[in-house]
């Protein structure tokens, strides 16, 4: 599907359908989305997390996290269970129940911690949830329409795909769903209701692709997906990164996701702090020897 | 688990408790108690009254009358004289009136009326639609020509009471056209059947729509609700004053696939305009009580779908060409809905003021052996109406009922639904949705009454309250001795959308048989925070996210409406009411 013509304004075009899309960045373009011509290419965005501390019910979970994610970059965040990875994701998104006790989070200089969740999203932040919540009776198209229709899309904000390639929103949605292997009937279902784990993750990716955030936090996007699903989802996100500059913070336990996502950096969160950072090789070594091997750092 | 409780009814014993020297406060000053001689209120001096204030002493009960509307006070037996009809019907009303006259009015202390504003009702403020001269019989038993009315009866006639005009009829037709192909269109006003049209292929099945005003003897199932235990002052009031019974009869074995639409025009929802004794124009407050009645009888092995809609109209208020109804325009239409002005809303706040119209409705559904009925009910009366309805269904051996009720209108809407599963393996699916905004009260009382073995019932009532609205759900599953192998489920979900809103949910089980499966579940609470968070994380602002979630809540129900266009109608009504912002 899709127009075989490729985006002309981008060097290093590769075929997204080819296996192992790990071409050098920047410039892995997306044959499937060629018609879009990436009118909304993102660049120059930066999410800065500085000395972030947060607690839940009086217990400190994040004890000073520092991370910087820029456009076109993929950062992997790994760490043992209970190290605070999901807490970080929700604190970034502004979920209630978390108390920020110190530090700062900015997106392009905007103080996210002072904004309600929906404004953080409008500012360009997206969270693909580990456990996407069922919203009975609300269909994905209606939610995306509400998300796109509210205005407030600043230069750094979400560039929800409405105008792309002259296609209607629903046409774009159907096309995206096709790319992600989501059967059309699933689009008729309420958000996440009666979806399998894998279907939910494809749905999260679909929303990411439609909403076009500047920075996406992926909280275990790989869990629930089978191998094929993982390849499709990670490949699609990779295209967003390489093709149009999405910045990614990917929380995961598994290096397999990173084989496709190709992180620029891997960070290890233990006890609410980033205890180690490195290149993709760090993920591989963790895969082999576990977090114990970081004993010194911890 | 709570102790089993009996489905409450107003009994003689309960009545005796209130027959002491202290009269309930809702009675008009000067009105005698049940034990005292009738009539309870001063009589009205003949039919040719000029505009004047009368009624009981005290300003709160005063009403203005007009020579064009010489309607007697509803408390009086003499008002029955104005209701025509065959001898059996006149006798039936008189007998009901005898019971009505001694039945006490309930108050909130009655279990059956707890949480309700019933004590605020001042019956003395209402007049009855008498219907004037009896209309021609409106039988439609002959097969009709395609798309032609079998017997258009009284269409557009000026009636003694309701003055249903052409535009009200055409508004009902517009509603009909939105519901799609119909087997029959039936329009009733406060005086009874106005119009009955049976279309092909419904006409070929022998489907009949009959006004009891023209029936030599009562339809077999009439009065079924009493046999099922429906009683109390409003049941008697209804039977005493209902001018007509609209009877839909589906012959044995007939399969009527398109819906039969029954539109009850109730009202008026606004003041009427008349002429004074010297010919001067007068604004006359008419508080009209009406008694819509529908009897649906399905012969053995038949199937049908009936849609009953309660919509407002504005008496003989000049329509001005734009707004055919005094209240909210049902189902969108081409016109903007006429929202009652602020003072009207205030006057009906949680029943604190007087309603301007009262509809005491009865629907009886007789689902005979092996038959299958879809019954869909839509209530969108105006914000100044009170709606007291009884739905009684009897489901016989191997028969099935699928019932769907949406209640959105009225200052106070009370729907009491009794579903008796009398035959072996009878089944009922009972769905309802309700939304209260502003100061509305939505009140549901249900009884799933299992008589027969292997019967099954599944009830799902979903509602939401916003503004200062309240809702009550009080439901009982009763498994009678002999109903072994019965399955009964009862679920009630309530969304409370604002601080000032409130919902009560009271499920009850009364089980007299072993070997049964019953369950009930109810929830009352605000919008789920996680759902809100999820939508907000997509960049949807909180109010819009809330609206989406509430609409989604109702659409889950609307998707199960037996008549899809009515499900869409429900969603339009929900969207419109929520869009007013009254839920914030």
Tab-separated table of N, CA, C and O in Angstrom, chain A residues 32 37 148 293:
chain	number	residue	atom	x	y	z
A	32	UNK	N	5.795	3.930	3.092
A	32	UNK	CA	4.354	3.837	3.284
A	32	UNK	C	3.699	5.188	3.447
A	32	UNK	O	2.538	5.360	3.167
A	37	UNK	N	4.751	13.488	2.659
A	37	UNK	CA	5.867	14.402	2.386
A	37	UNK	C	6.336	15.111	3.644
A	37	UNK	O	6.999	16.124	3.587
A	148	UNK	N	-7.234	16.228	18.126
A	148	UNK	CA	-6.760	17.085	17.035
A	148	UNK	C	-7.572	18.356	16.924
A	148	UNK	O	-7.081	19.385	16.484
A	293	UNK	N	25.491	-7.090	37.222
A	293	UNK	CA	26.817	-6.756	36.722
A	293	UNK	C	27.145	-5.284	36.942
A	293	UNK	O	28.287	-4.865	36.835
